[in-house]
mmCIF file of C-alpha atoms in Angstrom:
data_model
loop_
_atom_site.group_PDB
_atom_site.id
_atom_site.type_symbol
_atom_site.label_atom_id
_atom_site.label_comp_id
_atom_site.label_asym_id
_atom_site.label_seq_id
_atom_site.Cartn_x
_atom_site.Cartn_y
_atom_site.Cartn_z
ATOM 1 C CA UNK Y 164 0.152 -0.130 -0.004
ATOM 2 C CA UNK Y 165 1.015 3.426 -0.984
ATOM 3 C CA UNK Y 166 -0.721 6.336 0.920
ATOM 4 C CA UNK Y 167 -0.247 10.127 0.804
ATOM 5 C CA UNK Y 168 -2.305 12.676 3.665
ATOM 6 C CA UNK Y 169 -4.355 9.652 3.888
ATOM 7 C CA UNK Y 170 -4.871 10.171 6.993
ATOM 8 C CA UNK Y 171 -9.296 10.099 6.421
ATOM 9 C CA UNK Y 172 -9.338 6.529 4.970
ATOM 10 C CA UNK Y 173 -5.903 5.084 6.208
ATOM 11 C CA UNK Y 174 -6.732 3.551 9.761
ATOM 12 C CA UNK Y 175 -10.053 1.588 7.815
ATOM 13 C CA UNK Y 176 -7.762 -0.094 5.314
ATOM 14 C CA UNK Y 177 -4.952 -1.461 7.516
ATOM 15 C CA UNK Y 178 -7.805 -2.712 10.203
ATOM 16 C CA UNK Y 179 -8.572 -4.732 7.102
ATOM 17 C CA UNK Y 180 -5.200 -6.374 5.820
ATOM 18 C CA UNK Y 181 -4.342 -7.082 9.700
ATOM 19 C CA UNK Y 182 -7.876 -8.787 10.029
ATOM 20 C CA UNK Y 183 -7.616 -11.262 7.445
ATOM 21 C CA UNK Y 184 -8.422 -15.064 7.417
ATOM 22 C CA UNK Y 185 -5.433 -15.643 5.880
ATOM 23 C CA UNK Y 186 -1.868 -14.849 8.454
ATOM 24 C CA UNK Y 187 0.910 -15.401 6.876
ATOM 25 C CA UNK Y 188 2.187 -11.893 5.300
ATOM 26 C CA UNK Y 189 4.200 -8.742 5.489
ATOM 27 C CA UNK Y 190 2.158 -6.155 4.868
ATOM 28 C CA UNK Y 191 4.983 -2.865 2.914
ATOM 29 C CA UNK Y 192 3.178 0.724 3.634
ATOM 30 C CA UNK Y 193 5.417 3.120 1.401
ATOM 31 C CA UNK Y 194 4.298 6.951 2.615
ATOM 32 C CA UNK Y 195 4.791 9.199 0.000
ATOM 33 C CA UNK Y 196 5.872 12.063 1.810
ATOM 34 C CA UNK Y 197 2.685 12.970 3.286
ATOM 35 C CA UNK Y 198 2.246 15.706 5.607
ATOM 36 C CA UNK Y 199 -0.749 15.146 7.304
ATOM 37 C CA UNK Y 200 -1.069 13.077 10.446
ATOM 38 C CA UNK Y 201 -0.864 9.441 8.081
ATOM 39 C CA UNK Y 202 2.721 8.737 8.629
ATOM 40 C CA UNK Y 203 1.544 8.584 12.441
ATOM 41 C CA UNK Y 204 -1.309 6.407 12.454
ATOM 42 C CA UNK Y 205 0.752 3.523 10.248
ATOM 43 C CA UNK Y 206 3.581 3.378 12.664
ATOM 44 C CA UNK Y 207 0.739 3.315 16.083
ATOM 45 C CA UNK Y 208 -0.229 0.321 13.864
ATOM 46 C CA UNK Y 209 3.268 -0.853 13.716
ATOM 47 C CA UNK Y 210 4.291 -1.159 17.397
ATOM 48 C CA UNK Y 211 1.121 -3.497 17.447
ATOM 49 C CA UNK Y 212 1.870 -5.971 14.611
ATOM 50 C CA UNK Y 213 5.366 -6.881 13.429
ATOM 51 C CA UNK Y 214 3.945 -7.647 9.963
ATOM 52 C CA UNK Y 215 4.313 -4.022 9.121
ATOM 53 C CA UNK Y 216 7.505 -2.858 6.796
ATOM 54 C CA UNK Y 217 7.168 0.612 6.976
ATOM 55 C CA UNK Y 218 8.916 2.576 4.080
ATOM 56 C CA UNK Y 219 9.501 6.665 4.128
ATOM 57 C CA UNK Y 220 10.563 8.473 0.910
ATOM 58 C CA UNK Y 221 9.782 11.838 -0.670
ATOM 59 C CA UNK Y 222 6.899 12.622 -2.160
ATOM 60 C CA UNK Y 223 7.432 10.896 -6.094
ATOM 61 C CA UNK Y 224 4.014 9.685 -6.864
ATOM 62 C CA UNK Y 225 2.314 6.291 -6.755
ATOM 63 C CA UNK Y 226 4.401 4.190 -9.795
ATOM 64 C CA UNK Y 227 7.778 5.590 -8.277
ATOM 65 C CA UNK Y 228 6.595 4.127 -4.026
ATOM 66 C CA UNK Y 229 4.629 0.732 -5.336
ATOM 67 C CA UNK Y 230 7.959 -0.092 -7.408
ATOM 68 C CA UNK Y 231 9.721 0.781 -4.611
ATOM 69 C CA UNK Y 232 7.551 -1.628 -2.368
ATOM 70 C CA UNK Y 233 7.410 -4.190 -4.911
ATOM 71 C CA UNK Y 234 11.758 -4.542 -5.036
ATOM 72 C CA UNK Y 235 11.584 -4.240 -1.013
ATOM 73 C CA UNK Y 236 8.772 -6.507 -0.520
ATOM 74 C CA UNK Y 237 9.899 -10.844 0.484
ATOM 75 C CA UNK Y 238 6.630 -11.813 -0.273
ATOM 76 C CA UNK Y 239 6.207 -14.692 -3.467
ATOM 77 C CA UNK Y 240 3.180 -12.537 -4.417
ATOM 78 C CA UNK Y 241 1.769 -9.091 -3.860
ATOM 79 C CA UNK Y 242 -1.499 -7.853 -2.700
ATOM 80 C CA UNK Y 243 -2.454 -4.535 -3.521
ATOM 81 C CA UNK Y 244 -4.645 -1.800 -1.690
ATOM 82 C CA UNK Y 245 -5.296 1.327 -1.811
ATOM 83 C CA UNK Y 246 -5.317 3.864 1.148
ATOM 84 C CA UNK Y 247 -8.598 4.874 0.889
ATOM 85 C CA UNK Y 248 -10.152 1.151 -0.167
ATOM 86 C CA UNK Y 249 -10.975 -2.133 2.294
ATOM 87 C CA UNK Y 250 -10.229 -5.549 1.982
ATOM 88 C CA UNK Y 251 -12.758 -8.338 2.814
ATOM 89 C CA UNK Y 252 -11.913 -10.548 5.051
ATOM 90 C CA UNK Y 253 -11.146 -13.587 3.260
ATOM 91 C CA UNK Y 254 -9.941 -11.811 0.508
ATOM 92 C CA UNK Y 255 -5.764 -12.753 0.806
ATOM 93 C CA UNK Y 256 -6.979 -16.496 1.748
ATOM 94 C CA UNK Y 257 -9.156 -17.005 -1.757
ATOM 95 C CA UNK Y 258 -6.702 -15.457 -3.555
ATOM 96 C CA UNK Y 259 -3.517 -17.253 -2.435
ATOM 97 C CA UNK Y 260 -5.576 -20.816 -2.886
ATOM 98 C CA UNK Y 261 -6.804 -19.569 -6.821
ATOM 99 C CA UNK Y 262 -3.345 -19.113 -7.540
ATOM 100 C CA UNK Y 263 -1.855 -22.064 -6.204
ATOM 101 C CA UNK Y 264 -4.656 -24.006 -8.038
ATOM 102 C CA UNK Y 265 -3.700 -22.083 -10.894
ATOM 103 C CA UNK Y 266 -0.204 -21.907 -11.576
ATOM 104 C CA UNK Y 267 -0.124 -19.755 -14.990
ATOM 105 C CA UNK Y 268 -1.949 -17.342 -13.556
ATOM 106 C CA UNK Y 269 0.424 -13.994 -13.096
ATOM 107 C CA UNK Y 270 -2.246 -11.499 -12.281
ATOM 108 C CA UNK Y 271 -5.441 -12.236 -10.367
ATOM 109 C CA UNK Y 272 -8.203 -9.680 -9.561
ATOM 110 C CA UNK Y 273 -11.772 -9.486 -8.365
ATOM 111 C CA UNK Y 274 -15.108 -7.868 -8.489
ATOM 112 C CA UNK Y 275 -16.017 -4.905 -5.874
ATOM 113 C CA UNK Y 276 -18.580 -2.989 -3.769
ATOM 114 C CA UNK Y 277 -18.728 0.824 -4.303
ATOM 115 C CA UNK Y 278 -19.368 2.835 -1.381
ATOM 116 C CA UNK Y 279 -20.096 6.142 -0.325
ATOM 117 C CA UNK Y 280 -18.006 8.104 2.424
ATOM 118 C CA UNK Y 281 -20.723 7.242 4.805
ATOM 119 C CA UNK Y 282 -19.824 3.373 3.720
ATOM 120 C CA UNK Y 283 -23.386 2.597 2.626
ATOM 121 C CA UNK Y 284 -23.276 0.176 -0.259
ATOM 122 C CA UNK Y 285 -24.210 1.598 -3.525
ATOM 123 C CA UNK Y 286 -23.239 -0.835 -6.954
ATOM 124 C CA UNK Y 287 -21.931 -4.319 -6.978
ATOM 125 C CA UNK Y 288 -19.161 -4.381 -10.016
ATOM 126 C CA UNK Y 289 -18.297 -7.794 -11.539
ATOM 127 C CA UNK Y 290 -15.486 -8.471 -14.343
ATOM 128 C CA UNK Y 291 -14.766 -11.366 -17.032
ATOM 129 C CA UNK Y 292 -13.041 -14.457 -15.358
ATOM 130 C CA UNK Y 293 -11.179 -15.887 -18.049
ATOM 131 C CA UNK Y 294 -7.914 -14.256 -19.371
ATOM 132 C CA UNK Y 295 -9.726 -13.549 -22.788
ATOM 133 C CA UNK Y 296 -12.184 -11.976 -21.909
ATOM 134 C CA UNK Y 297 -10.157 -9.761 -19.860
ATOM 135 C CA UNK Y 298 -7.840 -8.851 -22.514
ATOM 136 C CA UNK Y 299 -11.169 -7.597 -24.327
ATOM 137 C CA UNK Y 300 -12.078 -5.345 -21.888
ATOM 138 C CA UNK Y 301 -8.397 -4.121 -21.237
ATOM 139 C CA UNK Y 302 -8.553 -3.533 -25.104
ATOM 140 C CA UNK Y 303 -11.378 -1.738 -25.011
ATOM 141 C CA UNK Y 304 -10.915 0.359 -22.278
ATOM 142 C CA UNK Y 305 -13.856 -1.193 -20.853
ATOM 143 C CA UNK Y 306 -14.025 -1.641 -16.910
ATOM 144 C CA UNK Y 307 -11.873 -3.807 -15.304
ATOM 145 C CA UNK Y 308 -10.958 -5.067 -12.005
ATOM 146 C CA UNK Y 309 -9.918 -2.010 -9.561
ATOM 147 C CA UNK Y 310 -5.987 -1.620 -8.757
ATOM 148 C CA UNK Y 311 -7.494 -2.763 -5.209
ATOM 149 C CA UNK Y 312 -8.006 -6.161 -5.894
ATOM 150 C CA UNK Y 313 -5.141 -6.685 -7.474
ATOM 151 C CA UNK Y 314 -2.935 -9.961 -6.713
ATOM 152 C CA UNK Y 315 0.579 -10.692 -8.587
ATOM 153 C CA UNK Y 316 3.152 -12.013 -9.124
ATOM 154 C CA UNK Y 317 6.525 -10.463 -7.434
ATOM 155 C CA UNK Y 318 8.687 -12.168 -9.373
ATOM 156 C CA UNK Y 319 7.208 -11.582 -12.822
ATOM 157 C CA UNK Y 320 6.620 -7.874 -12.218
ATOM 158 C CA UNK Y 321 9.494 -7.337 -11.453
ATOM 159 C CA UNK Y 322 11.572 -8.948 -14.955
ATOM 160 C CA UNK Y 323 8.844 -6.536 -16.792
ATOM 161 C CA UNK Y 324 9.938 -3.668 -14.791
ATOM 162 C CA UNK Y 325 7.252 -2.664 -12.645
ATOM 163 C CA UNK Y 326 4.824 0.370 -12.992
ATOM 164 C CA UNK Y 327 6.225 3.006 -15.633
ATOM 165 C CA UNK Y 328 7.107 5.836 -14.388
ATOM 166 C CA UNK Y 329 6.252 7.952 -17.310
ATOM 167 C CA UNK Y 330 2.499 6.904 -16.440
ATOM 168 C CA UNK Y 331 1.269 9.426 -13.725
ATOM 169 C CA UNK Y 332 -1.906 7.638 -14.480
ATOM 170 C CA UNK Y 333 -3.264 4.464 -15.445
ATOM 171 C CA UNK Y 334 -0.130 3.117 -14.566
ATOM 172 C CA UNK Y 335 -2.046 0.419 -13.819
ATOM 173 C CA UNK Y 336 -3.850 -0.550 -17.542
ATOM 174 C CA UNK Y 337 -0.886 -0.303 -18.911
ATOM 175 C CA UNK Y 338 0.926 -2.821 -16.244
ATOM 176 C CA UNK Y 339 -2.185 -5.110 -16.664
ATOM 177 C CA UNK Y 340 -1.562 -5.287 -20.588
ATOM 178 C CA UNK Y 341 1.878 -5.846 -20.464
ATOM 179 C CA UNK Y 342 1.356 -8.786 -17.879
ATOM 180 C CA UNK Y 343 -1.472 -10.508 -20.175
ATOM 181 C CA UNK Y 344 1.443 -11.218 -23.048
ATOM 182 C CA UNK Y 345 3.339 -13.109 -20.625
ATOM 183 C CA UNK Y 346 1.213 -14.848 -18.433
ATOM 184 C CA UNK Y 347 -2.598 -15.331 -17.782
ATOM 185 C CA UNK Y 348 -4.495 -12.919 -16.510
ATOM 186 C CA UNK Y 349 -7.611 -14.854 -13.740
ATOM 187 C CA UNK Y 350 -10.284 -12.303 -12.283
ATOM 188 C CA UNK Y 351 -12.653 -14.242 -8.821
ATOM 189 C CA UNK Y 352 -15.948 -12.976 -9.434
ATOM 190 C CA UNK Y 353 -16.804 -11.862 -5.331
ATOM 191 C CA UNK Y 354 -16.648 -8.483 -4.231
ATOM 192 C CA UNK Y 355 -13.242 -9.163 -2.452
ATOM 193 C CA UNK Y 356 -12.732 -5.153 -1.509
ATOM 194 C CA UNK Y 357 -14.796 -2.346 -1.041
ATOM 195 C CA UNK Y 358 -13.849 0.707 -2.816
ATOM 196 C CA UNK Y 359 -14.788 4.403 -1.002
ATOM 197 C CA UNK Y 360 -16.408 7.488 -3.680
ATOM 198 C CA UNK Y 361 -15.165 10.417 -2.892
ATOM 199 C CA UNK Y 362 -14.387 13.611 -4.351
ATOM 200 C CA UNK Y 363 -10.619 13.283 -3.731
ATOM 201 C CA UNK Y 364 -10.413 10.465 -6.358
ATOM 202 C CA UNK Y 365 -8.849 10.611 -9.479
ATOM 203 C CA UNK Y 366 -11.891 9.783 -11.307
ATOM 204 C CA UNK Y 367 -13.637 12.482 -9.165
ATOM 205 C CA UNK Y 368 -11.666 15.415 -10.348
ATOM 206 C CA UNK Y 369 -10.232 17.458 -13.017
ATOM 207 C CA UNK Y 370 -7.713 14.873 -14.072
ATOM 208 C CA UNK Y 371 -9.939 12.777 -15.535
ATOM 209 C CA UNK Y 372 -9.031 13.850 -19.014
ATOM 210 C CA UNK Y 373 -5.466 13.159 -17.997
ATOM 211 C CA UNK Y 374 -6.483 9.425 -16.706
ATOM 212 C CA UNK Y 375 -8.121 9.102 -20.099
ATOM 213 C CA UNK Y 376 -5.212 10.149 -21.982
ATOM 214 C CA UNK Y 377 -2.792 7.735 -20.413
ATOM 215 C CA UNK Y 378 -4.810 4.741 -20.555
ATOM 216 C CA UNK Y 379 -4.907 5.479 -23.991
ATOM 217 C CA UNK Y 380 -1.122 5.756 -24.549
ATOM 218 C CA UNK Y 381 -0.621 2.513 -22.687
ATOM 219 C CA UNK Y 382 -3.557 0.639 -25.314
ATOM 220 C CA UNK Y 383 -2.062 2.209 -28.160
ATOM 221 C CA UNK Y 384 1.101 0.918 -26.839
ATOM 222 C CA UNK Y 385 0.348 -2.657 -26.266
ATOM 223 C CA UNK Y 386 -0.876 -2.754 -30.005
ATOM 224 C CA UNK Y 387 1.717 -1.608 -30.934
ATOM 225 C CA UNK Y 388 3.886 -4.166 -28.818
ATOM 226 C CA UNK Y 389 2.215 -7.378 -30.001
ATOM 227 C CA UNK Y 390 2.458 -5.823 -33.568
ATOM 228 C CA UNK Y 391 6.518 -6.624 -33.393
ATOM 229 C CA UNK Y 392 7.218 -2.915 -33.068
ATOM 230 C CA UNK Y 393 9.128 -0.510 -30.776
ATOM 231 C CA UNK Y 394 7.171 0.050 -27.788
ATOM 232 C CA UNK Y 395 7.430 4.327 -28.354
ATOM 233 C CA UNK Y 396 6.801 4.564 -24.612
ATOM 234 C CA UNK Y 397 10.428 3.023 -24.293
ATOM 235 C CA UNK Y 398 12.100 5.706 -26.083
ATOM 236 C CA UNK Y 399 14.260 7.923 -24.671
ATOM 237 C CA UNK Y 400 12.129 11.342 -23.460
ATOM 238 C CA UNK Y 401 11.705 13.309 -26.738
ATOM 239 C CA UNK Y 402 10.721 10.411 -28.596
ATOM 240 C CA UNK Y 403 7.653 9.522 -25.532
ATOM 241 C CA UNK Y 404 7.267 13.136 -25.650
ATOM 242 C CA UNK Y 405 6.632 13.101 -29.611
ATOM 243 C CA UNK Y 406 4.392 9.865 -28.838
ATOM 244 C CA UNK Y 407 2.355 11.887 -25.783
ATOM 245 C CA UNK Y 408 1.702 14.900 -27.753
ATOM 246 C CA UNK Y 409 0.579 12.950 -30.995
ATOM 247 C CA UNK Y 410 -1.791 10.580 -29.363
ATOM 248 C CA UNK Y 411 -3.246 13.830 -27.319
ATOM 249 C CA UNK Y 412 -3.906 15.496 -31.230
ATOM 250 C CA UNK Y 413 -5.532 12.577 -31.846
ATOM 251 C CA UNK Y 414 -8.055 12.591 -29.623
ATOM 252 C CA UNK Y 415 -8.640 15.656 -29.068
ATOM 253 C CA UNK Y 416 -8.027 16.435 -25.556
ATOM 254 C CA UNK Y 417 -9.508 19.645 -25.987
ATOM 255 C CA UNK Y 418 -12.550 18.192 -27.267
ATOM 256 C CA UNK Y 419 -12.391 15.004 -24.612
ATOM 257 C CA UNK Y 420 -12.466 17.643 -21.811
ATOM 258 C CA UNK Y 421 -15.752 19.569 -23.149
ATOM 259 C CA UNK Y 422 -17.378 16.188 -23.162
ATOM 260 C CA UNK Y 423 -16.706 15.266 -19.370
ATOM 261 C CA UNK Y 424 -17.553 18.629 -18.026
ATOM 262 C CA UNK Y 425 -20.943 18.514 -20.131
ATOM 263 C CA UNK Y 426 -21.125 14.670 -18.698
ATOM 264 C CA UNK Y 427 -20.757 16.247 -15.243
ATOM 265 C CA UNK Y 428 -22.958 19.126 -15.518
ATOM 266 C CA UNK Y 429 -26.202 16.861 -16.821
ATOM 267 C CA UNK Y 430 -25.485 14.660 -13.815
ATOM 268 C CA UNK Y 431 -25.185 17.409 -11.297
ATOM 269 C CA UNK Y 432 -28.487 18.079 -12.929
ATOM 270 C CA UNK Y 433 -30.186 14.782 -12.712
ATOM 271 C CA UNK Y 434 -29.388 14.699 -8.887
ATOM 272 C CA UNK Y 435 -31.490 17.866 -8.419
ATOM 273 C CA UNK Y 436 -35.096 18.030 -7.509
ATOM 274 C CA UNK Y 437 -36.888 17.997 -10.433
ATOM 275 C CA UNK Y 438 -39.099 21.044 -11.389
ATOM 276 C CA UNK Y 439 -40.147 22.563 -14.130
ATOM 277 C CA UNK Y 440 -37.379 25.327 -14.043
ATOM 278 C CA UNK Y 441 -34.531 22.781 -13.386
ATOM 279 C CA UNK Y 442 -36.376 20.309 -16.316
ATOM 280 C CA UNK Y 443 -35.709 23.025 -19.014
ATOM 281 C CA UNK Y 444 -32.232 23.608 -17.663
ATOM 282 C CA UNK Y 445 -31.389 20.103 -17.913
ATOM 283 C CA UNK Y 446 -32.753 20.178 -21.599
ATOM 284 C CA UNK Y 447 -30.863 22.841 -22.495
ATOM 285 C CA UNK Y 448 -27.579 21.541 -20.961
ATOM 286 C CA UNK Y 449 -28.000 18.062 -23.284
ATOM 287 C CA UNK Y 450 -28.831 20.117 -26.397
ATOM 288 C CA UNK Y 451 -25.546 22.505 -25.771
ATOM 289 C CA UNK Y 452 -23.711 19.091 -24.769
ATOM 290 C CA UNK Y 453 -24.917 17.212 -27.982
ATOM 291 C CA UNK Y 454 -22.170 18.023 -30.740
ATOM 292 C CA UNK Y 455 -19.813 16.517 -28.151
ATOM 293 C CA UNK Y 456 -21.271 13.508 -26.979
ATOM 294 C CA UNK Y 457 -23.079 12.996 -30.659
ATOM 295 C CA UNK Y 458 -18.848 13.575 -31.742
ATOM 296 C CA UNK Y 459 -17.639 10.756 -29.741
ATOM 297 C CA UNK Y 460 -20.969 8.542 -30.288
ATOM 298 C CA UNK Y 461 -19.969 8.337 -33.913
ATOM 299 C CA UNK Y 462 -16.382 7.976 -33.285
ATOM 300 C CA UNK Y 463 -17.079 4.753 -31.061
ATOM 301 C CA UNK Y 464 -19.321 3.403 -33.788
ATOM 302 C CA UNK Y 465 -16.875 4.471 -36.681
ATOM 303 C CA UNK Y 466 -13.764 3.457 -35.077
ATOM 304 C CA UNK Y 467 -12.041 6.283 -36.211
ATOM 305 C CA UNK Y 468 -10.405 7.014 -32.828
ATOM 306 C CA UNK Y 469 -9.835 3.395 -31.431
ATOM 307 C CA UNK Y 470 -6.595 2.499 -29.873
ATOM 308 C CA UNK Y 471 -6.002 -0.104 -32.552
ATOM 309 C CA UNK Y 472 -6.662 2.355 -35.131
ATOM 310 C CA UNK Y 473 -4.534 4.591 -33.408
ATOM 311 C CA UNK Y 474 -1.829 2.182 -32.903
ATOM 312 C CA UNK Y 475 -2.237 1.585 -36.921
ATOM 313 C CA UNK Y 476 -1.557 5.238 -37.591
ATOM 314 C CA UNK Y 477 1.367 5.455 -35.729
ATOM 315 C CA UNK Y 478 3.169 2.093 -37.326
ATOM 316 C CA UNK Y 479 1.909 4.363 -40.605
ATOM 317 C CA UNK Y 480 3.928 7.476 -39.497
ATOM 318 C CA UNK Y 481 6.932 5.838 -38.078
ATOM 319 C CA UNK Y 482 7.141 3.093 -41.358
ATOM 320 C CA UNK Y 483 7.043 6.414 -43.808
ATOM 321 C CA UNK Y 484 9.479 8.068 -41.355
ATOM 322 C CA UNK Y 485 11.886 5.215 -42.118
ATOM 323 C CA UNK Y 486 11.703 5.384 -45.283
ATOM 324 C CA UNK Y 487 12.341 8.261 -45.845
#
């Protein structure tokens, strides 16, 4: 677990791990330079339970923090949990039993329950259980088991270099795609983690556009790799910057931002009390957002801007450059 300024949630997250029915583990907690009371809370737990291993570091972000934890872990398998989420008490027991019975697995996720800030259940999410189904979801940017449900092979993740530092967001999707190329993915179709919805999450913030951008970078790179070409993310800084800029132009980040803003406005309006005035305002907002929403629906239907299509365009672009 990596935590950064997580004092509001980290107590519950740690307790849910320490109280697991499976007890033979080390709990590696990386404090990513928190400036609130997070580290003191973690230290308080460590005085009571010797399984906790604390790593203190300067704030460098999630990917770097998780990599440090991966390379300092002693376990054969790594179970991930975010500091604002909670494990069901039999989570590790079930995931250990599954991978021991299925030695070809390198990644195992699970279903999840979404809960409110007040711990009220909002939604139960399930995902494909097979390698094929999970890869299809990754390729088409559909929902995937949450990062906090991830259970993966320590040695295999080390072998491929862990999370890549170029990804400020969607670093988990990039890692799952790379793992899918060398081993099998699987999912236990039971909700083994609880995901807390709150305003501090990336998905509920202005960073949503960047999250989508990095997800596209990961998926397009995957399609480039499986065609046998060099992964553009692995180029030098200038090559990666060119690649990232090219994708931003292809997916039109400004237009994407307008689409997300329109969606958020409409969702907020739908949560407001319904009366004639609010209904008229909602109709106007939907009408104003139609050009953006209609455009992305057309793009998806025609496959104009899908990761697979953009990977082909990138390969063609680089083929033309090499032939000059």
